[in-house]
Amino acid sequence: MLDETQGYAVFLYPQALEALGEAIRPYMHDGPSGPHVLCNSIDTGGALIEMTIEGRTAEGNAIAVELMVPANMVRMIVSARSDGVFGFGPRVVAPPSEADAVAVPPTALASAQTVHAPVEIPRPMVDPVTPVMAKLPPKV
């Protein structure tokens, strides 16, 4: 799906693509999963989804473009990072080497140890002021 090894693919609703029209077209990539925006970082902490995209000027200088769209236009965000195992499916884990192995002596769990703490229940405080008993005024 993605040629990049890190970043995010942001998929928008078809109605969002139609509403944004030609303004979003330069930022869209097409793939087997559909059109999406590839970005290096993303901020989903508000009403707008902020995507940071690396670009180049006409002169070839690198620039960071911040593209913001309303959060209700985003259908799905997929992480395209390849720095670890993520998601569902079979996982292939390399066996640890001898250099990585560390012998740790067995110890009892902290929850299995009894803790003896003094338990003190404070006596209830008695209010030294006697309550005032009064009648409510009659309803008028």
Tab-separated table of N, CA and C in Angstrom:
chain	number	residue	atom	x	y	z
A	1	MET	N	0.816	-1.192	0.000
A	1	MET	CA	0.000	0.000	0.000
A	1	MET	C	0.855	1.249	0.000
A	2	LEU	N	1.880	1.283	0.826
A	2	LEU	CA	2.689	2.480	0.951
A	2	LEU	C	4.136	2.187	0.597
A	3	ASP	N	4.741	3.130	-0.092
A	3	ASP	CA	6.157	2.997	-0.405
A	3	ASP	C	7.013	3.552	0.720
A	4	GLU	N	6.449	4.400	1.567
A	4	GLU	CA	7.171	5.001	2.680
A	4	GLU	C	7.362	3.966	3.784
A	5	THR	N	8.391	4.159	4.626
A	5	THR	CA	8.602	3.239	5.730
A	5	THR	C	8.126	3.817	7.048
A	6	GLN	N	7.726	5.070	7.072
A	6	GLN	CA	7.156	5.635	8.276
A	6	GLN	C	6.234	6.772	7.903
A	7	GLY	N	5.282	7.023	8.790
A	7	GLY	CA	4.304	8.069	8.539
A	7	GLY	C	2.900	7.521	8.681
A	8	TYR	N	1.956	8.219	8.076
A	8	TYR	CA	0.551	7.849	8.186
A	8	TYR	C	-0.127	7.984	6.835
A	9	ALA	N	-1.091	7.106	6.605
A	9	ALA	CA	-1.968	7.216	5.449
A	9	ALA	C	-3.330	7.629	5.981
A	10	VAL	N	-3.825	8.768	5.512
A	10	VAL	CA	-5.105	9.300	5.966
A	10	VAL	C	-6.109	9.133	4.837
A	11	PHE	N	-7.150	8.347	5.107
A	11	PHE	CA	-8.201	8.089	4.135
A	11	PHE	C	-9.383	8.994	4.447
A	12	LEU	N	-9.886	9.675	3.442
A	12	LEU	CA	-11.008	10.586	3.611
A	12	LEU	C	-12.279	9.960	3.041
A	13	TYR	N	-13.425	10.407	3.534
A	13	TYR	CA	-14.699	9.954	3.000
A	13	TYR	C	-14.858	10.455	1.561
A	14	PRO	N	-15.565	9.703	0.713
A	14	PRO	CA	-15.785	10.165	-0.673
A	14	PRO	C	-16.463	11.540	-0.725
A	15	GLN	N	-17.390	11.817	0.193
A	15	GLN	CA	-18.048	13.120	0.223
A	15	GLN	C	-17.048	14.223	0.547
A	16	ALA	N	-16.034	13.913	1.377
A	16	ALA	CA	-15.004	14.894	1.712
A	16	ALA	C	-14.149	15.198	0.492
A	17	LEU	N	-13.792	14.150	-0.263
A	17	LEU	CA	-12.995	14.352	-1.483
A	17	LEU	C	-13.761	15.218	-2.472
A	18	GLU	N	-15.066	14.982	-2.557
A	18	GLU	CA	-15.899	15.775	-3.464
A	18	GLU	C	-15.989	17.216	-2.982
A	19	ALA	N	-16.155	17.421	-1.674
A	19	ALA	CA	-16.272	18.772	-1.124
A	19	ALA	C	-14.961	19.551	-1.252
A	20	LEU	N	-13.839	18.881	-1.028
A	20	LEU	CA	-12.540	19.555	-1.108
A	20	LEU	C	-12.098	19.777	-2.544
A	21	GLY	N	-12.540	18.917	-3.444
A	21	GLY	CA	-12.307	19.097	-4.878
A	21	GLY	C	-10.849	19.172	-5.269
A	22	GLU	N	-10.534	20.129	-6.119
A	22	GLU	CA	-9.178	20.279	-6.664
A	22	GLU	C	-8.162	20.725	-5.615
A	23	ALA	N	-8.615	21.295	-4.522
A	23	ALA	CA	-7.684	21.779	-3.494
A	23	ALA	C	-6.929	20.630	-2.836
A	24	ILE	N	-7.550	19.454	-2.702
A	24	ILE	CA	-6.898	18.315	-2.040
A	24	ILE	C	-6.127	17.437	-3.028
A	25	ARG	N	-6.428	17.549	-4.315
A	25	ARG	CA	-5.848	16.654	-5.326
A	25	ARG	C	-4.324	16.596	-5.329
A	26	PRO	N	-3.577	17.701	-5.166
A	26	PRO	CA	-2.106	17.600	-5.187
A	26	PRO	C	-1.527	16.779	-4.034
A	27	TYR	N	-2.275	16.603	-2.968
A	27	TYR	CA	-1.779	15.890	-1.793
A	27	TYR	C	-2.198	14.422	-1.765
A	28	MET	N	-3.037	13.999	-2.689
A	28	MET	CA	-3.576	12.642	-2.696
A	28	MET	C	-2.647	11.672	-3.425
A	29	HIS	N	-2.584	10.452	-2.893
A	29	HIS	CA	-1.873	9.343	-3.528
A	29	HIS	C	-2.896	8.247	-3.771
A	30	ASP	N	-2.739	7.547	-4.867
A	30	ASP	CA	-3.663	6.456	-5.158
A	30	ASP	C	-2.968	5.137	-4.876
A	31	GLY	N	-3.693	4.196	-4.319
A	31	GLY	CA	-3.131	2.896	-3.998
A	31	GLY	C	-4.202	1.834	-4.065
A	32	PRO	N	-3.840	0.588	-3.816
A	32	PRO	CA	-4.815	-0.502	-3.872
A	32	PRO	C	-5.950	-0.325	-2.858
A	33	SER	N	-5.692	0.385	-1.761
A	33	SER	CA	-6.724	0.601	-0.749
A	33	SER	C	-7.534	1.855	-1.016
A	34	GLY	N	-7.198	2.585	-2.044
A	34	GLY	CA	-7.936	3.794	-2.384
A	34	GLY	C	-7.097	5.042	-2.221
A	35	PRO	N	-7.672	6.186	-2.570
A	35	PRO	CA	-6.931	7.440	-2.447
A	35	PRO	C	-6.708	7.807	-0.985
A	36	HIS	N	-5.519	8.331	-0.695
A	36	HIS	CA	-5.154	8.685	0.670
A	36	HIS	C	-4.088	9.781	0.649
A	37	VAL	N	-3.917	10.419	1.788
A	37	VAL	CA	-2.883	11.440	1.972
A	37	VAL	C	-1.768	10.801	2.786
A	38	LEU	N	-0.531	10.860	2.293
A	38	LEU	CA	0.633	10.375	3.043
A	38	LEU	C	1.235	11.544	3.808
A	39	CYS	N	1.419	11.361	5.105
A	39	CYS	CA	1.994	12.445	5.898
A	39	CYS	C	2.995	11.883	6.898
A	40	ASN	N	3.913	12.726	7.333
A	40	ASN	CA	4.969	12.318	8.261
A	40	ASN	C	4.486	12.321	9.701
A	41	SER	N	3.669	13.306	10.055
A	41	SER	CA	3.131	13.368	11.412
A	41	SER	C	1.695	13.846	11.334
A	42	ILE	N	0.971	13.579	12.417
A	42	ILE	CA	-0.448	13.910	12.435
A	42	ILE	C	-0.841	14.336	13.839
A	43	ASP	N	-1.750	15.294	13.934
A	43	ASP	CA	-2.273	15.760	15.217
A	43	ASP	C	-3.787	15.670	15.148
A	44	THR	N	-4.356	14.817	15.989
A	44	THR	CA	-5.806	14.614	15.985
A	44	THR	C	-6.453	15.250	17.211
A	45	GLY	N	-5.793	16.189	17.838
A	45	GLY	CA	-6.260	16.742	19.100
A	45	GLY	C	-7.221	17.906	19.001
A	46	GLY	N	-8.017	18.004	17.985
A	46	GLY	CA	-8.959	19.115	17.911
A	46	GLY	C	-10.012	18.872	16.852
A	47	ALA	N	-10.708	19.929	16.486
A	47	ALA	CA	-11.748	19.825	15.465
A	47	ALA	C	-11.144	19.607	14.079
A	48	LEU	N	-9.878	20.006	13.928
A	48	LEU	CA	-9.187	19.809	12.653
A	48	LEU	C	-8.102	18.760	12.814
A	49	ILE	N	-7.970	17.895	11.829
A	49	ILE	CA	-6.868	16.927	11.766
A	49	ILE	C	-5.724	17.634	11.048
A	50	GLU	N	-4.592	17.782	11.747
A	50	GLU	CA	-3.441	18.477	11.171
A	50	GLU	C	-2.423	17.458	10.686
A	51	MET	N	-2.132	17.482	9.396
A	51	MET	CA	-1.179	16.555	8.790
A	51	MET	C	0.034	17.349	8.315
A	52	THR	N	1.233	16.871	8.651
A	52	THR	CA	2.464	17.513	8.189
A	52	THR	C	3.043	16.669	7.064
A	53	ILE	N	3.251	17.308	5.929
A	53	ILE	CA	3.724	16.638	4.711
A	53	ILE	C	5.022	17.288	4.280
A	54	GLU	N	6.011	16.464	3.945
A	54	GLU	CA	7.254	17.009	3.397
A	54	GLU	C	7.058	17.269	1.914
A	55	GLY	N	7.472	18.454	1.465
A	55	GLY	CA	7.332	18.811	0.061
A	55	GLY	C	8.563	19.531	-0.444
A	56	ARG	N	8.497	19.921	-1.680
A	56	ARG	CA	9.603	20.661	-2.318
A	56	ARG	C	9.029	21.853	-3.056
A	57	THR	N	9.757	22.958	-3.001
A	57	THR	CA	9.359	24.144	-3.743
A	57	THR	C	9.742	23.961	-5.207
A	58	ALA	N	9.350	24.911	-6.044
A	58	ALA	CA	9.708	24.867	-7.472
A	58	ALA	C	11.218	24.904	-7.654
A	59	GLU	N	11.938	25.502	-6.685
A	59	GLU	CA	13.399	25.571	-6.753
A	59	GLU	C	14.061	24.317	-6.208
A	60	GLY	N	13.287	23.419	-5.609
A	60	GLY	CA	13.835	22.175	-5.072
A	60	GLY	C	14.147	22.211	-3.593
A	61	ASN	N	13.793	23.284	-2.920
A	61	ASN	CA	14.032	23.383	-1.472
A	61	ASN	C	12.987	22.579	-0.709
A	62	ALA	N	13.424	21.914	0.354
A	62	ALA	CA	12.505	21.124	1.179
A	62	ALA	C	11.671	22.045	2.057
A	63	ILE	N	10.372	21.764	2.128
A	63	ILE	CA	9.471	22.522	2.993
A	63	ILE	C	8.539	21.545	3.704
A	64	ALA	N	7.982	21.974	4.821
A	64	ALA	CA	6.987	21.195	5.547
A	64	ALA	C	5.638	21.865	5.324
A	65	VAL	N	4.710	21.134	4.754
A	65	VAL	CA	3.372	21.648	4.480
A	65	VAL	C	2.432	21.108	5.549
A	66	GLU	N	1.666	22.001	6.173
A	66	GLU	CA	0.674	21.581	7.150
A	66	GLU	C	-0.691	21.646	6.486
A	67	LEU	N	-1.308	20.477	6.373
A	67	LEU	CA	-2.620	20.360	5.744
A	67	LEU	C	-3.618	20.052	6.850
A	68	MET	N	-4.684	20.858	6.940
A	68	MET	CA	-5.686	20.652	7.985
A	68	MET	C	-7.045	20.450	7.344
A	69	VAL	N	-7.737	19.402	7.791
A	69	VAL	CA	-9.095	19.134	7.324
A	69	VAL	C	-9.974	18.876	8.546
A	70	PRO	N	-11.271	19.139	8.450
A	70	PRO	CA	-12.165	18.842	9.580
A	70	PRO	C	-12.124	17.361	9.937
A	71	ALA	N	-12.187	17.068	11.226
A	71	ALA	CA	-12.074	15.688	11.704
A	71	ALA	C	-13.182	14.801	11.153
A	72	ASN	N	-14.365	15.354	10.897
A	72	ASN	CA	-15.456	14.512	10.393
A	72	ASN	C	-15.278	14.117	8.931
A	73	MET	N	-14.245	14.598	8.259
A	73	MET	CA	-13.955	14.193	6.881
A	73	MET	C	-13.067	12.954	6.828
A	74	VAL	N	-12.429	12.603	7.957
A	74	VAL	CA	-11.470	11.500	7.976
A	74	VAL	C	-12.188	10.187	8.255
A	75	ARG	N	-11.993	9.236	7.340
A	75	ARG	CA	-12.593	7.906	7.477
A	75	ARG	C	-11.705	6.995	8.305
A	76	MET	N	-10.383	7.052	8.070
A	76	MET	CA	-9.469	6.136	8.745
A	76	MET	C	-8.046	6.678	8.643
A	77	ILE	N	-7.250	6.402	9.690
A	77	ILE	CA	-5.829	6.748	9.694
A	77	ILE	C	-5.060	5.458	9.923
A	78	VAL	N	-4.104	5.174	9.052
A	78	VAL	CA	-3.311	3.952	9.143
A	78	VAL	C	-1.853	4.333	9.350
A	79	SER	N	-1.226	3.736	10.371
A	79	SER	CA	0.184	3.969	10.616
A	79	SER	C	0.993	3.178	9.606
A	80	ALA	N	1.966	3.809	9.015
A	80	ALA	CA	2.816	3.154	8.015
A	80	ALA	C	4.225	2.971	8.550
A	81	ARG	N	4.360	2.877	9.850
A	81	ARG	CA	5.681	2.734	10.457
A	81	ARG	C	6.128	1.278	10.363
A	82	SER	N	7.408	1.096	10.149
A	82	SER	CA	7.945	-0.254	10.049
A	82	SER	C	8.974	-0.512	11.141
A	83	ASP	N	8.866	0.204	12.268
A	83	ASP	CA	9.867	0.060	13.324
A	83	ASP	C	9.522	-1.016	14.337
A	84	GLY	N	8.445	-1.729	14.171
A	84	GLY	CA	8.089	-2.770	15.118
A	84	GLY	C	6.937	-3.603	14.615
A	85	VAL	N	6.622	-4.629	15.369
A	85	VAL	CA	5.527	-5.509	15.008
A	85	VAL	C	4.245	-4.875	15.531
A	86	PHE	N	3.229	-4.764	14.667
A	86	PHE	CA	1.993	-4.119	15.045
A	86	PHE	C	0.846	-4.783	14.320
A	87	GLY	N	-0.282	-4.871	14.970
A	87	GLY	CA	-1.483	-5.359	14.314
A	87	GLY	C	-1.781	-6.806	14.633
A	88	PHE	N	-2.752	-7.353	13.916
A	88	PHE	CA	-3.197	-8.711	14.123
A	88	PHE	C	-2.545	-9.622	13.091
A	89	GLY	N	-2.359	-10.861	13.442
A	89	GLY	CA	-1.773	-11.827	12.521
A	89	GLY	C	-0.611	-12.535	13.171
A	90	PRO	N	-0.037	-13.475	12.464
A	90	PRO	CA	1.090	-14.215	13.046
A	90	PRO	C	2.298	-13.312	13.218
A	91	ARG	N	2.941	-13.469	14.346
A	91	ARG	CA	4.130	-12.671	14.632
A	91	ARG	C	5.348	-13.579	14.619
A	92	VAL	N	6.367	-13.133	13.985
A	92	VAL	CA	7.617	-13.881	13.940
A	92	VAL	C	8.598	-13.155	14.842
A	93	VAL	N	8.978	-13.825	15.908
A	93	VAL	CA	9.893	-13.220	16.871
A	93	VAL	C	11.192	-14.005	16.853
A	94	ALA	N	12.288	-13.292	16.722
A	94	ALA	CA	13.593	-13.940	16.701
A	94	ALA	C	13.921	-14.444	18.098
A	95	PRO	N	14.478	-15.660	18.211
A	95	PRO	CA	14.843	-16.151	19.546
A	95	PRO	C	15.981	-15.312	20.118
A	96	PRO	N	15.987	-15.104	21.427
A	96	PRO	CA	17.052	-14.288	22.017
A	96	PRO	C	18.405	-14.988	21.900
A	97	SER	N	19.416	-14.187	21.690
A	97	SER	CA	20.762	-14.744	21.585
A	97	SER	C	21.336	-14.938	22.984
A	98	GLU	N	22.450	-15.638	23.082
A	98	GLU	CA	23.105	-15.875	24.374
A	98	GLU	C	23.541	-14.572	25.027
A	99	ALA	N	23.910	-13.580	24.210
A	99	ALA	CA	24.368	-12.303	24.754
A	99	ALA	C	23.210	-11.544	25.404
A	100	ASP	N	21.977	-11.763	24.896
A	100	ASP	CA	20.815	-11.068	25.439
A	100	ASP	C	20.260	-11.743	26.683
A	101	ALA	N	20.591	-13.019	26.897
A	101	ALA	CA	20.023	-13.776	28.006
A	101	ALA	C	20.653	-13.336	29.324
A	102	VAL	N	19.813	-13.099	30.325
A	102	VAL	CA	20.264	-12.718	31.657
A	102	VAL	C	19.543	-13.614	32.648
A	103	ALA	N	20.301	-14.283	33.507
A	103	ALA	CA	19.695	-15.158	34.511
A	103	ALA	C	19.234	-14.317	35.688
A	104	VAL	N	17.952	-14.451	36.021
A	104	VAL	CA	17.378	-13.722	37.139
A	104	VAL	C	16.870	-14.745	38.137
A	105	PRO	N	17.273	-14.645	39.401
A	105	PRO	CA	16.798	-15.617	40.380
A	105	PRO	C	15.304	-15.434	40.621
A	106	PRO	N	14.579	-16.528	40.884
A	106	PRO	CA	13.141	-16.395	41.121
A	106	PRO	C	12.877	-15.677	42.439
A	107	THR	N	11.888	-14.826	42.441
A	107	THR	CA	11.488	-14.094	43.646
A	107	THR	C	9.986	-14.186	43.799
A	108	ALA	N	9.528	-14.047	45.012
A	108	ALA	CA	8.093	-14.087	45.267
A	108	ALA	C	7.445	-12.800	44.763
A	109	LEU	N	6.221	-12.918	44.352
A	109	LEU	CA	5.491	-11.750	43.900
A	109	LEU	C	5.205	-10.838	45.077
A	110	ALA	N	5.151	-9.554	44.818
A	110	ALA	CA	4.871	-8.597	45.882
A	110	ALA	C	3.475	-8.809	46.441
A	111	SER	N	2.527	-9.233	45.596
A	111	SER	CA	1.160	-9.434	46.066
A	111	SER	C	1.042	-10.681	46.944
A	112	ALA	N	2.033	-11.579	46.918
A	112	ALA	CA	1.977	-12.792	47.720
A	112	ALA	C	2.521	-12.570	49.128
A	113	GLN	N	3.117	-11.436	49.378
A	113	GLN	CA	3.692	-11.158	50.687
A	113	GLN	C	2.648	-10.503	51.591
A	114	THR	N	2.607	-10.930	52.844
A	114	THR	CA	1.664	-10.382	53.809
A	114	THR	C	2.203	-9.075	54.363
A	115	VAL	N	1.357	-8.091	54.429
A	115	VAL	CA	1.745	-6.791	54.964
A	115	VAL	C	0.999	-6.589	56.267
A	116	HIS	N	1.729	-6.334	57.349
A	116	HIS	CA	1.135	-6.082	58.644
A	116	HIS	C	1.235	-4.588	58.928
A	117	ALA	N	0.119	-3.933	58.865
A	117	ALA	CA	0.095	-2.507	59.135
A	117	ALA	C	-0.854	-2.257	60.294
A	118	PRO	N	-0.493	-1.347	61.183
A	118	PRO	CA	-1.419	-1.053	62.282
A	118	PRO	C	-2.680	-0.404	61.734
A	119	VAL	N	-3.807	-0.886	62.231
A	119	VAL	CA	-5.088	-0.345	61.795
A	119	VAL	C	-5.686	0.425	62.957
A	120	GLU	N	-5.917	1.690	62.760
A	120	GLU	CA	-6.521	2.520	63.785
A	120	GLU	C	-7.786	3.134	63.226
A	121	ILE	N	-8.864	2.987	63.983
A	121	ILE	CA	-10.130	3.586	63.573
A	121	ILE	C	-10.364	4.769	64.497
A	122	PRO	N	-10.453	5.968	63.945
A	122	PRO	CA	-10.652	7.132	64.807
A	122	PRO	C	-12.053	7.128	65.425
A	123	ARG	N	-12.122	7.616	66.659
A	123	ARG	CA	-13.420	7.712	67.329
A	123	ARG	C	-14.203	8.863	66.709
A	124	PRO	N	-15.520	8.707	66.618
A	124	PRO	CA	-16.320	9.793	66.053
A	124	PRO	C	-16.283	11.025	66.950
A	125	MET	N	-16.255	12.163	66.348
A	125	MET	CA	-16.223	13.423	67.082
A	125	MET	C	-17.653	13.808	67.453
A	126	VAL	N	-17.824	14.277	68.674
A	126	VAL	CA	-19.129	14.724	69.146
A	126	VAL	C	-19.128	16.242	69.116
A	127	ASP	N	-20.176	16.804	68.524
A	127	ASP	CA	-20.284	18.253	68.431
A	127	ASP	C	-20.667	18.802	69.801
A	128	PRO	N	-19.840	19.674	70.412
A	128	PRO	CA	-20.138	20.176	71.753
A	128	PRO	C	-21.303	21.163	71.778
A	129	VAL	N	-21.713	21.687	70.654
A	129	VAL	CA	-22.803	22.668	70.622
A	129	VAL	C	-24.125	21.915	70.525
A	130	THR	N	-25.045	22.259	71.398
A	130	THR	CA	-26.348	21.597	71.354
A	130	THR	C	-27.149	22.146	70.187
A	131	PRO	N	-27.867	21.281	69.502
A	131	PRO	CA	-28.633	21.754	68.351
A	131	PRO	C	-29.787	22.656	68.792
A	132	VAL	N	-30.135	23.595	67.961
A	132	VAL	CA	-31.224	24.517	68.249
A	132	VAL	C	-32.478	23.960	67.596
A	133	MET	N	-33.518	23.804	68.416
A	133	MET	CA	-34.771	23.298	67.893
A	133	MET	C	-35.709	24.489	67.711
A	134	ALA	N	-36.219	24.643	66.551
A	134	ALA	CA	-37.137	25.750	66.302
A	134	ALA	C	-38.231	25.274	65.374
A	135	LYS	N	-39.345	25.986	65.425
A	135	LYS	CA	-40.452	25.661	64.545
A	135	LYS	C	-40.371	26.562	63.325
A	136	LEU	N	-40.772	26.008	62.207
A	136	LEU	CA	-40.828	26.788	60.989
A	136	LEU	C	-42.034	27.715	61.043
A	137	PRO	N	-41.951	28.872	60.427
A	137	PRO	CA	-43.114	29.775	60.421
A	137	PRO	C	-44.265	29.147	59.639
A	138	PRO	N	-45.499	29.463	59.987
A	138	PRO	CA	-46.639	28.884	59.269
A	138	PRO	C	-46.680	29.362	57.824
A	139	LYS	N	-47.239	28.548	56.951
A	139	LYS	CA	-47.372	28.923	55.548
A	139	LYS	C	-48.420	30.007	55.396
A	140	VAL	N	-48.140	30.956	54.605
A	140	VAL	CA	-49.065	32.083	54.409
A	140	VAL	C	-49.852	31.890	53.143
